[in-house]
Tab-separated table of C-alpha atoms in Angstrom:
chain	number	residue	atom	x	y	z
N	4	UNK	CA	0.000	0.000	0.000
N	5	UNK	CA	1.120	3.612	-0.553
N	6	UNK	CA	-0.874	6.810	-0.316
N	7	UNK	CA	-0.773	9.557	-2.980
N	8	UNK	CA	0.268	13.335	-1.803
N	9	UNK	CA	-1.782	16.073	-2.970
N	10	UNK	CA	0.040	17.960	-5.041
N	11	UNK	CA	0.438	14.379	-6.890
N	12	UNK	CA	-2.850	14.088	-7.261
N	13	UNK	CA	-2.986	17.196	-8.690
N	14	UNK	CA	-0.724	16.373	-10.984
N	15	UNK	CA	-2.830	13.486	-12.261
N	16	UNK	CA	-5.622	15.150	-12.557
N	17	UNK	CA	-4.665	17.982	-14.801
N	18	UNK	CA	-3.007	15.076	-17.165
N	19	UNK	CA	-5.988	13.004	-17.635
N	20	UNK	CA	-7.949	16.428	-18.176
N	21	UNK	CA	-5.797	17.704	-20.696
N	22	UNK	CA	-5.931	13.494	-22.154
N	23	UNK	CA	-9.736	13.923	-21.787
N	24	UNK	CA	-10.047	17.470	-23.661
N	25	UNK	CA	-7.442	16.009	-26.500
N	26	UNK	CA	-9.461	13.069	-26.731
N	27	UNK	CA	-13.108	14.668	-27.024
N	28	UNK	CA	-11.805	17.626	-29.489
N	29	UNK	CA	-10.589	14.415	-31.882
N	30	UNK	CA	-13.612	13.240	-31.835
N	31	UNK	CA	-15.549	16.511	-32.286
N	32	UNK	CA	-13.579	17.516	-35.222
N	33	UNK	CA	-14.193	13.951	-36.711
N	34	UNK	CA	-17.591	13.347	-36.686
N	35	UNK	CA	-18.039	17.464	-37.769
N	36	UNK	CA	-16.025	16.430	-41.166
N	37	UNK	CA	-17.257	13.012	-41.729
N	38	UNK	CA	-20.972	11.737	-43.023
N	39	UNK	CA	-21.164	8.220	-41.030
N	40	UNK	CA	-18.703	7.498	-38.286
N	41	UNK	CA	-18.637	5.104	-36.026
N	42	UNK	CA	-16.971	3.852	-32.809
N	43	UNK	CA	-15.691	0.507	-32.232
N	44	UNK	CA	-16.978	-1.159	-28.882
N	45	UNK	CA	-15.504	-4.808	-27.680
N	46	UNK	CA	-16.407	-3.699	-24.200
N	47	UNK	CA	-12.718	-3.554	-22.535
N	48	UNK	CA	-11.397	-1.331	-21.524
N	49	UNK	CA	-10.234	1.331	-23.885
N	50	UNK	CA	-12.999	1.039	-25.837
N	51	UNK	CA	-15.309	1.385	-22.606
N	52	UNK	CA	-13.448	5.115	-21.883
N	53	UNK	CA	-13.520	5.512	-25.497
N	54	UNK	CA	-17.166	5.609	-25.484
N	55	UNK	CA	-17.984	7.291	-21.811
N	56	UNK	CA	-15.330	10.143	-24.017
N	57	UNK	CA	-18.155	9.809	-26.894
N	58	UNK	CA	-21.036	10.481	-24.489
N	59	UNK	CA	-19.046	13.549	-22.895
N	60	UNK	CA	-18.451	14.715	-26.394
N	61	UNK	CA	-21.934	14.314	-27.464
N	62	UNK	CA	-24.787	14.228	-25.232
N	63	UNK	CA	-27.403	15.295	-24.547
N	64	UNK	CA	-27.951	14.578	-27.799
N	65	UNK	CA	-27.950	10.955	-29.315
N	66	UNK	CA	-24.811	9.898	-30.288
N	67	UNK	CA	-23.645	11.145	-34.196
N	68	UNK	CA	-21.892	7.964	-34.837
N	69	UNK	CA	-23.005	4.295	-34.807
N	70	UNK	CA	-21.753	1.513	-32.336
N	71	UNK	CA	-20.467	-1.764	-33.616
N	72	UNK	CA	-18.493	-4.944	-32.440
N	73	UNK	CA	-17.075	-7.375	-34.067
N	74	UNK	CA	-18.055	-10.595	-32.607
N	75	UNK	CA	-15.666	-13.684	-33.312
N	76	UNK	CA	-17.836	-15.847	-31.250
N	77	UNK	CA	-15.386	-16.757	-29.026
N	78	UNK	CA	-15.355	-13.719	-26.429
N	79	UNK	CA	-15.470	-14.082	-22.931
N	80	UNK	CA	-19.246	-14.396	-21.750
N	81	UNK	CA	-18.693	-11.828	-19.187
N	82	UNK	CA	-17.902	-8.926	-21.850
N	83	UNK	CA	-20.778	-10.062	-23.797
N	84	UNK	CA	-22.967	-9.652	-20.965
N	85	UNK	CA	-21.288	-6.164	-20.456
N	86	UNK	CA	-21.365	-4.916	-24.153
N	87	UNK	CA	-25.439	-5.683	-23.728
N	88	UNK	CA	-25.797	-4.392	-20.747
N	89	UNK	CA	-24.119	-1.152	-20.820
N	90	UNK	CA	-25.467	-0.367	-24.746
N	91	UNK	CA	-28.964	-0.942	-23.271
N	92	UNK	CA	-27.997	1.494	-20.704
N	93	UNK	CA	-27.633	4.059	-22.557
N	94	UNK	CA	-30.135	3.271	-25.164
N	95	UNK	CA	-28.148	3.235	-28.099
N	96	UNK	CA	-28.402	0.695	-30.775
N	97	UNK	CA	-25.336	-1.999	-31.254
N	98	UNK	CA	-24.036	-2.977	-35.378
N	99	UNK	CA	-23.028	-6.199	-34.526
N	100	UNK	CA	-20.353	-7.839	-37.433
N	101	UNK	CA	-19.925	-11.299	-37.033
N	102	UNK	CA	-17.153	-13.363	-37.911
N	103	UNK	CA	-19.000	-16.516	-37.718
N	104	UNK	CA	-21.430	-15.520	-40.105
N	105	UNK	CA	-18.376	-14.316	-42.321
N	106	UNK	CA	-16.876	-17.875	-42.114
N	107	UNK	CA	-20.806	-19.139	-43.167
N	108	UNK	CA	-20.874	-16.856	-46.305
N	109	UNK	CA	-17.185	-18.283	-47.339
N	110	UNK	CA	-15.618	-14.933	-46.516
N	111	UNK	CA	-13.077	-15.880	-44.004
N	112	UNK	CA	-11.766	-19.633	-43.479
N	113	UNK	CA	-11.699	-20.757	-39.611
N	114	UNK	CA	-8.451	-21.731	-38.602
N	115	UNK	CA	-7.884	-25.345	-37.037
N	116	UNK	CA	-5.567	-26.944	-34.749
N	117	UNK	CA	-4.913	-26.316	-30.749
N	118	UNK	CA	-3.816	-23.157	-31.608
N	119	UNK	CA	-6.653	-21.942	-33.960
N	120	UNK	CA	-7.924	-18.430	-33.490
N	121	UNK	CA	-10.719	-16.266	-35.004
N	122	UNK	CA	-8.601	-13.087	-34.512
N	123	UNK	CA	-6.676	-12.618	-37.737
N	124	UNK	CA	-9.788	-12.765	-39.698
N	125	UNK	CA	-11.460	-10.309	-37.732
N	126	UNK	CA	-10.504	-8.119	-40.515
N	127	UNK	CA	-12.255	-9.728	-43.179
N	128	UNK	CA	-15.357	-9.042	-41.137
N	129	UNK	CA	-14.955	-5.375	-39.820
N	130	UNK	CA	-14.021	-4.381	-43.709
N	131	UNK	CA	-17.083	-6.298	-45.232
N	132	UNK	CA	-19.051	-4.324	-42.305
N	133	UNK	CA	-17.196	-0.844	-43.074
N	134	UNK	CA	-18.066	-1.493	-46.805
N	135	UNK	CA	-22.389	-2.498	-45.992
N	136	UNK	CA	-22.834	0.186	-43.613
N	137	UNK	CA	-20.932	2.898	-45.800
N	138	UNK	CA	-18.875	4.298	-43.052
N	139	UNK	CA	-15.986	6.146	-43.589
N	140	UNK	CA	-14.220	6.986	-40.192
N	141	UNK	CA	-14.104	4.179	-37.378
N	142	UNK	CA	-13.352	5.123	-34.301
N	143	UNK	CA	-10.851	2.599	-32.167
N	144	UNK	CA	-9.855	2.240	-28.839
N	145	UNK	CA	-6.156	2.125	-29.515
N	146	UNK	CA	-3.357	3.145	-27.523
N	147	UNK	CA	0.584	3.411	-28.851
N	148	UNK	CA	1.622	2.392	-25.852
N	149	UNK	CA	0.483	-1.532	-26.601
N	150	UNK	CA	2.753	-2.262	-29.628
N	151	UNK	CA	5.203	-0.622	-32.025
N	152	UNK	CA	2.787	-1.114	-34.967
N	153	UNK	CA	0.323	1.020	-33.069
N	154	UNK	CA	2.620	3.371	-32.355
N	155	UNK	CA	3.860	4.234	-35.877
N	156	UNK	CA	0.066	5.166	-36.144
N	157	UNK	CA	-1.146	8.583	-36.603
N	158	UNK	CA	-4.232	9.962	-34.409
N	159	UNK	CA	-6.088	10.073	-38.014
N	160	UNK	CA	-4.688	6.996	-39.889
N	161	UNK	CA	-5.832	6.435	-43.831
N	162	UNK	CA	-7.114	3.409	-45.491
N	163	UNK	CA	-6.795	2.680	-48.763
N	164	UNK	CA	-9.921	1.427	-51.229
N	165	UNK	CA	-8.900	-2.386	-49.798
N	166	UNK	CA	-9.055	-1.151	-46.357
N	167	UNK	CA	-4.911	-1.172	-45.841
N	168	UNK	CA	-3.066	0.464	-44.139
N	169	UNK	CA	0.288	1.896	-45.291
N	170	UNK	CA	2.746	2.984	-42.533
N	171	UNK	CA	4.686	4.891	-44.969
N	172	UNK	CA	1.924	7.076	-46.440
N	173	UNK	CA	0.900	8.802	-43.325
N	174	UNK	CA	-0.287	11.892	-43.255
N	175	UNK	CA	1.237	14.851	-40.531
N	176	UNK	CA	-0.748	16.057	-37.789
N	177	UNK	CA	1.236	19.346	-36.876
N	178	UNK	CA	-0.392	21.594	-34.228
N	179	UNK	CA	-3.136	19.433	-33.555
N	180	UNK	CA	-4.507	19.721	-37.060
N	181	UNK	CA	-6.141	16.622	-38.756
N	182	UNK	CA	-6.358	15.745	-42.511
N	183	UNK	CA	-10.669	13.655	-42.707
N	184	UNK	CA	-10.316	14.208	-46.431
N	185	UNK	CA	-10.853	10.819	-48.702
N	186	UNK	CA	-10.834	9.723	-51.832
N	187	UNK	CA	-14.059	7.215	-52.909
N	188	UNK	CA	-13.607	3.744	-51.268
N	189	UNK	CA	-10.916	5.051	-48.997
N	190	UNK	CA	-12.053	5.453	-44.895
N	191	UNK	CA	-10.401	6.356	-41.660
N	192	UNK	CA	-9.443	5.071	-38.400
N	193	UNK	CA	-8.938	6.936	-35.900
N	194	UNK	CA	-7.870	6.609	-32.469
N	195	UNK	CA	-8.425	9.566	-29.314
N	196	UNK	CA	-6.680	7.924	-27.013
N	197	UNK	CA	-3.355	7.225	-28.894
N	198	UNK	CA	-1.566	9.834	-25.933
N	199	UNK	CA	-2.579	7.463	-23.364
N	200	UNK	CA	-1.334	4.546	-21.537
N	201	UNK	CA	-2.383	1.551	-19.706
N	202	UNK	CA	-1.853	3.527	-16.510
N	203	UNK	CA	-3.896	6.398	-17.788
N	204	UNK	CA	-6.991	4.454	-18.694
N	205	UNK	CA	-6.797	2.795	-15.358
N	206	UNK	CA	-6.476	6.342	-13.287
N	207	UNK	CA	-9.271	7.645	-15.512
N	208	UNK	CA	-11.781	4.579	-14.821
N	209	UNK	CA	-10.823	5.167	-11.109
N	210	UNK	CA	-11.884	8.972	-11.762
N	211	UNK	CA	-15.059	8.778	-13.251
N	212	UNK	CA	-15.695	6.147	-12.098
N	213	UNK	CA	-16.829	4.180	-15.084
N	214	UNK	CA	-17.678	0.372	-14.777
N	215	UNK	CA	-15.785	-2.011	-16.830
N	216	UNK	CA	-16.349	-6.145	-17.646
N	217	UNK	CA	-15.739	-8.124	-14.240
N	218	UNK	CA	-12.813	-9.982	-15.614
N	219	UNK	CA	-10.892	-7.190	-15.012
N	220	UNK	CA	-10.474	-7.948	-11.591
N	221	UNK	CA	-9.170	-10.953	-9.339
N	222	UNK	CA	-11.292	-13.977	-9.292
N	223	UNK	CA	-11.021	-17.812	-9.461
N	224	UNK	CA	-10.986	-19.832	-12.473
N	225	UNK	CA	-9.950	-22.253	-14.230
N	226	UNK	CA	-6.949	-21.938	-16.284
N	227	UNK	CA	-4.431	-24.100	-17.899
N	228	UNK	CA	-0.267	-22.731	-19.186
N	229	UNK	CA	0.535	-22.376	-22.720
N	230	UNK	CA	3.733	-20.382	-24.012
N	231	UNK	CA	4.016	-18.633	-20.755
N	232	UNK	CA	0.450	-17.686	-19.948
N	233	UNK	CA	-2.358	-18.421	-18.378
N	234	UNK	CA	-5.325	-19.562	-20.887
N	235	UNK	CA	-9.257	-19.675	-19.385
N	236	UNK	CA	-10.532	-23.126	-20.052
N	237	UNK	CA	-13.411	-23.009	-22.626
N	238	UNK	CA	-14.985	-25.010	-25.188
N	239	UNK	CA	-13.227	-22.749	-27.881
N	240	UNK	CA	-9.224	-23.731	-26.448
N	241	UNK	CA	-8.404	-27.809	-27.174
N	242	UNK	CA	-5.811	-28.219	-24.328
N	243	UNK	CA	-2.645	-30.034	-25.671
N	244	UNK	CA	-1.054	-33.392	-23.975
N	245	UNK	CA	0.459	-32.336	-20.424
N	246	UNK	CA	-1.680	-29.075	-20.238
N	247	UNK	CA	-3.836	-29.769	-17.324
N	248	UNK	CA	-6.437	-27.471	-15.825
N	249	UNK	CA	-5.851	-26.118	-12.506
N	250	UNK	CA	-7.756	-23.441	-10.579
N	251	UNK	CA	-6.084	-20.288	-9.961
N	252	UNK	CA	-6.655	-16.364	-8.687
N	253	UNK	CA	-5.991	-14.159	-11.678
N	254	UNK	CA	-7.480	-11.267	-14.017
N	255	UNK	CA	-7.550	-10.233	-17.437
N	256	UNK	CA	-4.622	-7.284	-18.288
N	257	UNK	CA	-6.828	-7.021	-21.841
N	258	UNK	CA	-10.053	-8.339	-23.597
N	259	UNK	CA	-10.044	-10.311	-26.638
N	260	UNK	CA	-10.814	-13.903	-28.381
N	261	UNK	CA	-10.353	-16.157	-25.960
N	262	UNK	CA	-8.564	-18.180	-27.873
N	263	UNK	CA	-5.718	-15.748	-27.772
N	264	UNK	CA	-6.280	-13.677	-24.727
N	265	UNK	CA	-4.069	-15.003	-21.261
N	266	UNK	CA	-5.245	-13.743	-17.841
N	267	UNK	CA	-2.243	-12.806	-15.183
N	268	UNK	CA	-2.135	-14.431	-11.830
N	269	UNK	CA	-3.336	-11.262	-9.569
N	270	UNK	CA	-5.271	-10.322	-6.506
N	271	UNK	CA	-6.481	-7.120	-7.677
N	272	UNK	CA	-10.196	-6.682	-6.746
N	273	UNK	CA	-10.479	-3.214	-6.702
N	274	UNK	CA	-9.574	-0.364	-9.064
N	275	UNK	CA	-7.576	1.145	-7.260
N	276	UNK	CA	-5.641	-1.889	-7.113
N	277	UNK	CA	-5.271	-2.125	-10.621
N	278	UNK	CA	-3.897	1.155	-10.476
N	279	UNK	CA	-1.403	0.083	-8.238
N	280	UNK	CA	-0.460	-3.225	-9.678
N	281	UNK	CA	-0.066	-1.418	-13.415
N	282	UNK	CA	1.801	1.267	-11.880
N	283	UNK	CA	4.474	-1.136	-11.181
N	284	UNK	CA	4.243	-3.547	-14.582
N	285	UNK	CA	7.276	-3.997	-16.374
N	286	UNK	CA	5.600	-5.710	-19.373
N	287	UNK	CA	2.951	-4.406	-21.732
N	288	UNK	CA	-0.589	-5.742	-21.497
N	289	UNK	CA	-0.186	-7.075	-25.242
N	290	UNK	CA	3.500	-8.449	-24.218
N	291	UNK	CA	1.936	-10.197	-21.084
N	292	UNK	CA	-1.457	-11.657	-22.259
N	293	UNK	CA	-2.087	-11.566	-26.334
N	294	UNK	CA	-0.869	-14.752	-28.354
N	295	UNK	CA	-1.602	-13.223	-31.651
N	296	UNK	CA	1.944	-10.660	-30.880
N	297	UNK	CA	3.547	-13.433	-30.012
N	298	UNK	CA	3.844	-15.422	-33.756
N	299	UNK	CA	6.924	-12.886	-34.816
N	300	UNK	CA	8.567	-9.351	-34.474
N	301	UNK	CA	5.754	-7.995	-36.534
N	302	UNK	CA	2.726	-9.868	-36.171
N	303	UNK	CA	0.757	-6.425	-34.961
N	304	UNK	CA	1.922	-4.710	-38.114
N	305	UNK	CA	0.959	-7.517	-40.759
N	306	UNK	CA	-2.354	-7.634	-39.059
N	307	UNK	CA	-2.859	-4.037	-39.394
N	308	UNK	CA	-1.436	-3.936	-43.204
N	309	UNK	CA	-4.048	-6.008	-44.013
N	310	UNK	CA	-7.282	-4.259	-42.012
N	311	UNK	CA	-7.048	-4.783	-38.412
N	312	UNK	CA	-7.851	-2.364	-35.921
């Protein structure tokens, strides 16, 4: 345990301010300059802020921009049950884009084996989506902080007509100011909350107090170790020979496929001691907890190349 001064405090608060302002005049300036945005909700964390930063932007008013997830089918029940829960809440319709019904229509081919994941082709489905719906700026909830794919990124990042990205055709973003113009077929991504951290979304949950997918925190479940993490036993994860389930006290760093997403041994129950536990990580939440980095050096980058958030 170890108390905060105030001054420090202080401190804090005027950065995730001045993170909050930077965040909501992105989005402002976005959705002023583009005809159908919308935001990209999984229901972790950073895209949780990302939309209580929408509703700050935006309300009273409904919000300008649509809401969609893209739904491998193999997500942790408890951030389904979220994503419902807090979409109903605030009475705003959710586009959901579903992989398995990509895989049905011959779009995207399922991978097999122990190690099989839905994530790669997540892409196929979000562009197909981008494409149906006609939108041309997609808000997402990353941070450059994660990976150095991500942070390569510009705040406003360009797509080309096939929905890649280029890391050398970026366009500068001097003083603040942000290029929306497109060419037909072409869309944005764009991401408010590139300036923040893991640390930061953690001391700004703890702030406003926003409620995030229970996962997050310390519980008991079972798990089984693969490559150095700990993998939640489900229907969707074949253990291999000499990978036994045990029970264990842990919580998820990150949301994503299960198939890909590990959970850290922790007894963090509370937010605040989340903010404590982070405060002292030495390894990324990606590094510590998402297979998918872990197939090479670049793995982040070819996944983005060809469409991923």
């Amino acid at each position: 345990m170890f108390a905060i001064g105030g001054s420090a405090l202080a401190r804090i608060s005027s950065w995730l301010s001045a993170l909050e302002s930077e965040a909501i005049f992105i989005m402002r300036e976005v959705v002023a300059t583009r005809e159908r945005p919308v935001l990209l909700f999984s229901a972790g964390k950073d895209s949780v802020v990302l939309l209580h930063l929408a509703l700050k932007a935006f309300r009273p008013a409904r919000l300008p921009l649509a809401v969609m997830h893209v739904d491998t089918g193999h997500n942790f029940p408890e951030v389904i049950a979220f994503r419902d829960t807090r979409l109903a809440e605030i009475g705003e319709p959710l586009v959901v884009a579903s992989v398995e019904e990509s895989i049905r229509k011959g779009r995207a081919v399922d991978d097999t084996g122990p190690r099989a994941s839905r994530n790669r082709i997540q892409s196929v489905t979000l562009l197909d989506a981008i494409a149906e719906h006609g939108f041309d700026a997609a808000f997402g909830g990353a941070r450059r902080d994660e990976d150095r794919a991500r942070a390569k990124e510009r705040v406003v990042s360009l797509r080309d007509e096939l929905g890649q990205w280029d890391p050398k055709n970026q366009r500068p973003e001097l003083w603040s100011l942000y290029n929306t113009r497109l060419r037909r077929g072409e869309h944005l991504r764009v991401f408010p909350l590139s300036n923040w951290t893991e640390l930061d979304i953690w001391e700004y949950i703890r702030a406003e107090n926003i409620a995030v997918p229970s996962i997050y925190f310390a519980h008991e479940r079972e798990v089984f170790s693969r490559d150095g993490m700990l993998y939640a036993k489900s229907s969707f994860v074949t253990p291999l020979r000499g990978e036994e389930p045990f029970r264990a006290t842990v919580r998820f760093r990150t949301v994503g496929d299960m198939t890909c997403t590990g959970a850290v041994r922790s007894t963090a129950q509370t937010v605040d001691e989340i903010v404590r536990e982070t405060a002292v990580a030495t390894m990324t939440e990606r590094g510590a907890t998402r297979a998918d980095d872990k197939i090479g050096e670049a793995a982040m980058e070819d996944r983005k190349r060809e469409g991923y958030f």
